[in-house]
Amino acid sequence: THTHTQSWVTLVLLYVMDATTDYFHSMQTVTLIPGDGIGPEISSAVMKIFEAAKAPIRWEERNVTAIKGPGGRWMIPPDAKESMDRNKIGLKGPLKTPIAAGHPSMNLLLRKTFDLYANVRPCISIEGYKTPYTNVDLVTIRENTEGEYSGIEHVIVEGVVQSIKLITEDASRRIAEYAFEYARNNQRSSVTAVHKANIMRMSDGLFLRKCREVAEGYKDIKFTEMYLDTVCLNMVQDPTQFDVLVMPNLYGDILSDLCAGLIGGLGVTPSGNIGANGVAIFESVHGTAPDIAGLDMANPTALLLSAVMMLRHMGLHDYGNKIQTACFDTIRDKKVLTKDLGGNSKCSEFTADICRRIQDLD
Amino acid sequence: MAAHSAVLSMSKIINPFWGGRLGNTVKCCTLSSMQLITYEMLMLQPPPAKYGGRHTVTLIPGDGIGPELLNHVKEVFRFSCVPVDFEVVHVNSALESEDDINNAITAIRRNGVALKGNIETNHTMAPSVKSRNNLLRTSLDLYANVMHCQSLPGVQTRHKNIDIMIIRENTEGEYSSLEHESVSGVVECLKIITRNNSLRIADYAFRLAREKGRSRVTAVHKANIMKLGDGLFLQCCREVASGYPDITFDSMIVDNTTMQLVSKPQQFDVMVMPNLYGNVVSNVCAGLVGGPGLVPGANYGRDYAVFETATRNTGKSIAGRNIANPTAMLLAGCMMLDHLRLYDYASMIRNAILTTMNETRLHTADIGGQGTTSEVVQSIMRNIQSKGPLTTDL
């Protein structure tokens, strides 16, 4: 009997330890960068909604205004970098780039610091926010480090400028692998590579070759290739035919904004940046809207949907789905919409409505 | 002030070297009317008619749906007794040698005007085999690609009342085909922007806007990222704009442009842009007005003009099935007739096409109908017969 009690107590102890360890592990810390302009108010809206959903997220707020580091190079503050390296996951509001500050754009600085090589933008039609295009459900995955945006330009002679577009094997392979992994993890059926290899034979040809090679390892996902102009043509006629699109930097910039336009603009589009070493920063891509900052008029949808993307990336699909459903329901109901969505309500009212729905869903 | 005089002196140089299309309406203040007439007579006319009042035009069938659509164009022209003979030059895209395309280029140099289908570029071949279409454009220096997107009343689209003219630089930019592999696994592709070409295309855009009575020109660029390249393009546009105070000039970044195009395309009037953005924007606009089968495109150079469909598709998947939309190619033929100053024939055929467009049951599959290509062409010819002065038998 003594042994029996002992083993029973051990079992109970082990169970309690296991349960408490689980509890402590499941609370994850995320670096929050509120940003400028309407950034702080939409960030607090998102925090409120997460609290209502009881999501296991602890927020660590940081500021990323550029400072001059040793050697005169601009860098983000070391505490922000340390926090991000530790937490690996970040949520960022809109950042303003002052014109004559002398430092490069903040987004560029973040990209270089964390090697954010993939920009992912899922574009899903929002029921309740009508656009001429319905049933859009596609994802654009854009290579974010090289391509046409390498920033390498020269004046050859007076009146002749050359811009260099750089395509490397490593970056192309990395983005292709990410695209197929994303497709697999999110149950997407096909990946389309967008290119212009008929004109840019070697550069886009290399990109395409790498995509084809990676596709060999993912036989469960259909791989197609399409010219950029054909994609644009078909996208505005029938966007439902596309699933996951992977492409180099410039085409990605144009296409991701085109797709955002299809579903209603940058105010409702989420975005995520995936970096090396497991770092991922999710952000809203709209501007800082200084004219409505502080007036409780901002629309937190973009940042909220990016936060939902973040939850899914972390594997917390239940919380993500719950928050997304509540958000879409609120928009579909049309009773408390912010001004840019066609309503008259305040940001706080919009947020409160979503919180209420989440609590009702529980 | 310096920019203004630079533009005026530029106009003195550019004015005579300008495609014949816009020659008759130039009211440039820098040239006296005497000089204007001389220049016009010498430089701006299309090539003289060859024999018995008939023009000869080079015809390049291309691949995919090109051959069948161009056959329909020949059919309609023959039926309407248009005084144009076609010199057919075949270009085999499967061959690596450039003899075919060089023959085509020689033929176009001889005739001055061409109508072409798209030549396929097989990108599994070695990178030294360049795109034939691109080769044609750069050899003949067809610097302006002009596309007019208009909503047609008979075609159902999501957006209405679109009327955009797109002028795209056609020879340089990203399509310079200058690539090299500096280190194994690293490829560099050069995008070239030059002051001359940017000034040239901007000047073309503003003159066209003025001739057509348009009020606004928008330059599309990405100068926030490509500061030197697109910055130069934008600066050239601004310089030329200062010489046209009656036309409003503004600029827009290309990603914002595409976003605006899918939400509010009615805000755009005339757009001018470098090569790659032109490719994207023209395809988006073609999609907005109803698809690749409806919009014709023209490539103008100083001495030559080549007409084709605006979106330059080979349409391999619909080739030979009698379902392609002949409208774009026929309208391109009409643009060609306008260029040859055969205005009556052009408007006769164009009106017949537009009348057929408005009878919904004669739409082809790409715009939601069930008609075949031949049915549409027959309807157009019937229309011409009922209105036109003289036709052959149906």
Short mmCIF file of C-alpha atoms in Angstrom, two decimals, chain A residues 38-334:
data_model
loop_
_atom_site.label_atom_id
_atom_site.label_comp_id
_atom_site.label_asym_id
_atom_site.label_seq_id
_atom_site.Cartn_x
_atom_site.Cartn_y
_atom_site.Cartn_z
CA ILE A 38 -2.43 56.29 -35.16
CA GLY A 39 -0.04 53.51 -34.16
CA PRO A 40 -0.46 53.76 -30.39
CA GLU A 41 -4.27 53.79 -30.46
CA ILE A 42 -4.62 50.83 -32.82
CA SER A 43 -2.01 48.92 -30.83
CA SER A 44 -3.95 49.45 -27.63
CA ALA A 45 -7.13 48.37 -29.46
CA VAL A 46 -5.41 45.13 -30.44
CA MET A 47 -4.17 44.59 -26.89
CA LYS A 48 -7.70 45.06 -25.56
CA ILE A 49 -9.10 42.56 -28.03
CA PHE A 50 -6.42 40.01 -27.18
CA GLU A 51 -7.22 40.45 -23.50
CA ALA A 52 -10.91 39.84 -24.19
CA ALA A 53 -9.98 36.69 -26.09
CA LYS A 54 -7.71 35.61 -23.22
CA ALA A 55 -4.94 34.94 -25.73
CA PRO A 56 -1.74 33.73 -24.02
CA ILE A 57 0.29 36.69 -25.20
CA ARG A 58 2.36 39.01 -23.08
CA TRP A 59 3.30 42.26 -24.78
CA GLU A 60 6.70 43.92 -24.50
CA GLU A 61 6.55 47.44 -25.88
CA ARG A 62 9.60 48.86 -27.58
CA ASN A 63 10.46 51.94 -29.57
CA VAL A 64 12.47 51.63 -32.78
CA THR A 65 13.39 55.22 -33.58
CA ALA A 66 16.77 55.04 -35.29
CA ILE A 67 19.85 56.01 -33.34
CA LYS A 68 23.39 56.43 -34.48
CA GLY A 69 25.46 53.52 -33.34
CA PRO A 70 29.22 53.21 -32.93
CA GLY A 71 30.96 53.79 -36.25
CA GLY A 72 28.31 56.28 -37.35
CA ARG A 73 25.95 53.69 -38.78
CA TRP A 74 22.25 54.06 -38.14
CA MET A 75 20.71 51.23 -36.17
CA ILE A 76 17.64 50.43 -34.12
CA PRO A 77 17.97 50.83 -30.34
CA PRO A 78 19.77 47.87 -28.78
CA ASP A 79 16.99 47.10 -26.31
CA ALA A 80 14.53 46.74 -29.18
CA LYS A 81 16.90 44.43 -31.02
CA GLU A 82 17.54 42.37 -27.91
CA SER A 83 13.84 42.05 -27.21
CA MET A 84 13.10 40.90 -30.74
CA ASP A 85 15.95 38.42 -30.82
CA ARG A 86 14.68 36.96 -27.59
CA ASN A 87 10.99 36.86 -28.43
CA LYS A 88 11.34 36.14 -32.15
CA ILE A 89 7.84 37.42 -32.83
CA GLY A 90 6.89 41.06 -33.25
CA LEU A 91 3.85 43.17 -34.04
CA LYS A 92 4.47 46.58 -35.53
CA GLY A 93 2.29 49.59 -36.18
CA PRO A 94 2.94 52.19 -38.88
CA LEU A 95 6.26 54.01 -38.70
CA LYS A 96 6.90 57.43 -40.15
CA THR A 97 10.05 58.17 -42.06
CA PRO A 98 11.06 61.77 -41.47
CA ILE A 99 12.21 63.34 -44.71
CA ALA A 100 15.43 65.04 -43.74
CA ALA A 101 16.41 62.90 -40.81
CA GLY A 102 19.42 61.56 -42.60
CA HIS A 103 18.67 57.95 -41.87
CA PRO A 104 17.11 55.44 -44.22
CA SER A 105 13.50 54.40 -43.88
CA MET A 106 12.71 52.56 -40.66
CA ASN A 107 11.20 49.65 -42.51
CA LEU A 108 14.41 49.23 -44.46
CA LEU A 109 16.43 49.34 -41.25
CA LEU A 110 14.28 46.65 -39.64
CA ARG A 111 14.52 44.55 -42.75
CA LYS A 112 18.30 44.70 -42.78
CA THR A 113 18.66 44.16 -39.04
CA PHE A 114 16.59 40.98 -38.93
CA ASP A 115 17.13 39.78 -42.52
CA LEU A 116 13.39 39.79 -43.20
CA TYR A 117 13.46 37.99 -46.50
CA ALA A 118 9.80 37.15 -47.11
CA ASN A 119 6.86 39.51 -47.15
CA VAL A 120 3.59 37.62 -46.91
CA ARG A 121 0.28 39.27 -47.64
CA PRO A 122 -2.88 37.19 -47.50
CA CYS A 123 -5.69 38.95 -49.32
CA ILE A 124 -9.13 37.72 -48.36
CA SER A 125 -12.33 39.48 -49.30
CA ILE A 126 -14.01 40.90 -46.26
CA GLU A 127 -17.70 40.18 -46.24
CA GLY A 128 -19.41 43.41 -45.38
CA TYR A 129 -16.81 45.67 -46.97
CA LYS A 130 -17.95 45.68 -50.53
CA THR A 131 -15.53 45.99 -53.39
CA PRO A 132 -16.14 45.15 -57.06
CA TYR A 133 -14.24 41.90 -56.45
CA THR A 134 -15.73 39.08 -54.39
CA ASN A 135 -14.35 35.80 -53.10
CA VAL A 136 -10.74 36.86 -53.31
CA ASP A 137 -8.57 34.44 -51.37
CA LEU A 138 -4.94 34.57 -52.33
CA VAL A 139 -1.55 35.08 -50.73
CA THR A 140 1.33 37.03 -52.23
CA ILE A 141 4.80 36.06 -51.07
CA ARG A 142 7.40 38.54 -52.08
CA GLU A 143 11.17 38.28 -51.89
CA ASN A 144 12.16 41.26 -49.80
CA THR A 145 15.92 41.61 -49.80
CA GLU A 146 17.24 41.84 -53.35
CA GLY A 147 15.87 42.14 -56.86
CA GLU A 148 15.19 45.57 -58.21
CA TYR A 149 15.33 47.19 -54.82
CA SER A 150 18.98 46.55 -54.18
CA GLY A 151 19.53 50.28 -54.35
CA ILE A 152 22.53 49.92 -56.66
CA GLU A 153 22.40 52.76 -59.16
CA HIS A 154 25.03 54.64 -61.12
CA VAL A 155 25.21 57.54 -63.51
CA ILE A 156 27.25 56.10 -66.36
CA VAL A 157 27.60 59.29 -68.35
CA GLU A 158 25.59 62.50 -68.11
CA GLY A 159 22.02 61.56 -68.96
CA VAL A 160 22.35 57.78 -68.73
CA VAL A 161 21.47 56.01 -65.50
CA GLN A 162 21.81 52.34 -64.77
CA SER A 163 19.92 50.51 -62.03
CA ILE A 164 21.03 47.03 -61.14
CA LYS A 165 18.60 44.25 -60.39
CA LEU A 166 20.27 41.52 -58.44
CA ILE A 167 18.96 37.96 -58.35
CA THR A 168 20.86 35.36 -56.40
CA GLU A 169 20.45 31.62 -56.20
CA ASP A 170 20.35 31.56 -52.40
CA ALA A 171 17.68 34.20 -51.98
CA SER A 172 15.54 32.67 -54.72
CA ARG A 173 15.78 29.23 -53.20
CA ARG A 174 15.01 30.57 -49.74
CA ILE A 175 11.88 32.40 -50.82
CA ALA A 176 10.68 29.44 -52.89
CA GLU A 177 11.16 27.11 -49.95
CA TYR A 178 9.27 29.48 -47.69
CA ALA A 179 6.43 29.74 -50.20
CA PHE A 180 5.98 25.99 -50.43
CA GLU A 181 6.27 25.54 -46.65
CA TYR A 182 3.63 28.22 -46.18
CA ALA A 183 1.37 26.56 -48.72
CA ARG A 184 1.74 23.23 -46.97
CA ASN A 185 1.21 24.63 -43.47
CA ASN A 186 -1.85 26.59 -44.48
CA GLN A 187 -3.52 23.96 -46.65
CA ARG A 188 -3.11 25.85 -49.90
CA SER A 189 -3.24 23.81 -53.05
CA SER A 190 -1.08 25.64 -55.56
CA VAL A 191 1.90 27.96 -55.85
CA THR A 192 2.39 30.18 -58.89
CA ALA A 193 5.74 31.75 -59.71
CA VAL A 194 5.40 35.17 -61.28
CA HIS A 195 8.20 36.25 -63.59
CA LYS A 196 9.26 37.93 -66.77
CA ALA A 197 11.71 35.38 -68.02
CA ASN A 198 10.90 36.08 -71.66
CA ILE A 199 12.59 39.46 -71.34
CA MET A 200 14.88 39.08 -68.34
CA ARG A 201 16.19 35.73 -69.42
CA MET A 202 19.01 35.20 -66.98
CA SER A 203 17.75 36.88 -63.84
CA ASP A 204 14.14 35.76 -63.80
CA GLY A 205 15.32 32.58 -65.46
CA LEU A 206 17.43 31.84 -62.37
CA PHE A 207 14.53 32.66 -60.06
CA LEU A 208 12.27 30.34 -62.03
CA ARG A 209 14.80 27.52 -62.06
CA LYS A 210 15.14 27.66 -58.29
CA CYS A 211 11.36 27.63 -57.88
CA ARG A 212 11.14 24.59 -60.13
CA GLU A 213 13.83 22.80 -58.14
CA VAL A 214 12.12 23.45 -54.84
CA ALA A 215 8.78 22.40 -56.33
CA GLU A 216 10.26 18.96 -56.91
CA GLY A 217 10.38 18.46 -53.18
CA TYR A 218 6.75 19.39 -52.67
CA LYS A 219 4.86 17.10 -54.99
CA ASP A 220 1.62 17.54 -53.06
CA ILE A 221 1.42 21.19 -54.11
CA LYS A 222 0.71 22.20 -57.67
CA PHE A 223 3.33 24.49 -59.18
CA THR A 224 2.65 26.79 -62.12
CA GLU A 225 4.51 29.66 -63.74
CA MET A 226 2.93 32.73 -65.22
CA TYR A 227 4.15 35.94 -66.80
CA LEU A 228 3.69 39.08 -64.78
CA ASP A 229 1.52 40.70 -67.44
CA THR A 230 -0.72 37.67 -67.71
CA VAL A 231 -1.14 37.61 -63.92
CA CYS A 232 -2.11 41.30 -63.90
CA LEU A 233 -4.54 40.78 -66.77
CA ASN A 234 -6.19 37.78 -65.17
CA MET A 235 -6.11 39.22 -61.66
CA VAL A 236 -8.38 42.11 -62.53
CA GLN A 237 -10.74 39.91 -64.46
CA ASP A 238 -10.97 36.89 -62.16
CA PRO A 239 -8.87 36.93 -58.97
CA THR A 240 -10.40 33.68 -57.71
CA GLN A 241 -8.13 31.64 -59.96
CA PHE A 242 -5.02 32.46 -57.91
CA ASP A 243 -3.86 30.82 -54.71
CA VAL A 244 -0.30 31.42 -53.54
CA LEU A 245 1.93 33.68 -55.64
CA VAL A 246 5.67 33.85 -55.20
CA MET A 247 7.82 36.46 -56.92
CA PRO A 248 10.87 38.71 -56.78
CA ASN A 249 10.87 42.11 -55.14
CA LEU A 250 9.47 44.60 -57.64
CA TYR A 251 6.72 42.41 -59.03
CA GLY A 252 5.83 41.56 -55.46
CA ASP A 253 5.54 45.18 -54.50
CA ILE A 254 3.21 45.95 -57.37
CA LEU A 255 1.15 42.78 -57.17
CA SER A 256 0.71 42.82 -53.40
CA ASP A 257 -0.62 46.36 -53.57
CA LEU A 258 -2.83 45.40 -56.51
CA CYS A 259 -4.31 42.57 -54.45
CA ALA A 260 -4.74 44.85 -51.46
CA GLY A 261 -6.70 47.16 -53.74
CA LEU A 262 -8.95 44.28 -54.74
CA ILE A 263 -10.09 43.65 -51.17
CA GLY A 264 -10.44 47.25 -50.11
CA GLY A 265 -7.08 48.90 -49.63
CA LEU A 266 -4.27 49.05 -47.13
CA GLY A 267 -6.58 49.82 -44.24
CA VAL A 268 -7.82 46.23 -44.12
CA THR A 269 -4.82 44.28 -45.36
CA PRO A 270 -2.58 42.30 -43.01
CA SER A 271 1.08 41.69 -43.69
CA GLY A 272 3.86 39.61 -42.24
CA ASN A 273 7.63 39.68 -42.67
CA ILE A 274 9.54 36.48 -42.09
CA GLY A 275 13.21 36.63 -41.30
CA ALA A 276 16.10 34.29 -40.85
CA ASN A 277 16.59 32.71 -37.42
CA GLY A 278 12.86 32.34 -36.89
CA VAL A 279 12.18 36.05 -36.50
CA ALA A 280 8.79 37.17 -37.76
CA ILE A 281 7.40 40.70 -37.65
CA PHE A 282 3.76 41.27 -38.47
CA GLU A 283 2.68 44.75 -39.38
CA SER A 284 -0.02 46.97 -40.76
CA VAL A 285 1.07 48.47 -44.06
CA HIS A 286 -0.95 51.63 -44.09
CA GLY A 287 0.47 55.02 -43.21
CA THR A 288 0.59 56.83 -39.90
CA ALA A 289 -2.42 59.05 -40.78
CA PRO A 290 -1.25 62.03 -38.73
CA ASP A 291 -4.43 63.93 -39.50
CA ILE A 292 -6.59 61.56 -37.46
CA ALA A 293 -4.04 60.60 -34.83
CA GLY A 294 -5.36 60.87 -31.31
CA LEU A 295 -8.96 61.45 -32.42
CA ASP A 296 -10.17 57.88 -31.81
CA MET A 297 -11.12 57.59 -35.48
CA ALA A 298 -8.57 55.06 -36.64
CA ASN A 299 -9.44 51.64 -38.03
CA PRO A 300 -7.52 48.88 -36.24
CA THR A 301 -8.54 46.15 -38.71
CA ALA A 302 -5.23 45.95 -40.56
CA LEU A 303 -3.19 45.63 -37.39
CA LEU A 304 -5.72 43.23 -35.91
CA LEU A 305 -5.64 40.94 -38.93
CA SER A 306 -1.85 41.05 -38.86
CA ALA A 307 -2.01 40.03 -35.22
CA VAL A 308 -4.29 37.14 -36.23
CA MET A 309 -1.67 36.14 -38.81
CA MET A 310 0.85 36.22 -35.99
CA LEU A 311 -1.30 33.90 -33.83
CA ARG A 312 -1.57 31.45 -36.69
CA HIS A 313 2.19 31.61 -37.23
CA MET A 314 2.66 30.75 -33.56
CA GLY A 315 0.27 27.81 -33.85
CA LEU A 316 -2.50 29.40 -31.82
CA HIS A 317 -5.10 28.84 -34.52
CA ASP A 318 -8.11 28.75 -32.19
CA TYR A 319 -7.51 32.21 -30.81
CA GLY A 320 -6.72 33.49 -34.30
CA ASN A 321 -9.94 32.14 -35.76
CA LYS A 322 -12.00 33.46 -32.86
CA ILE A 323 -10.66 36.99 -33.19
CA GLN A 324 -10.93 36.98 -36.98
CA THR A 325 -14.53 35.75 -36.86
CA ALA A 326 -15.45 38.43 -34.36
CA CYS A 327 -13.79 41.11 -36.49
CA PHE A 328 -15.47 40.00 -39.72
CA ASP A 329 -18.83 39.69 -37.96
CA THR A 330 -18.56 43.24 -36.70
CA ILE A 331 -17.77 44.52 -40.18
CA ARG A 332 -20.51 42.44 -41.76
CA ASP A 333 -23.06 43.77 -39.31
CA LYS A 334 -22.23 47.34 -40.33
#
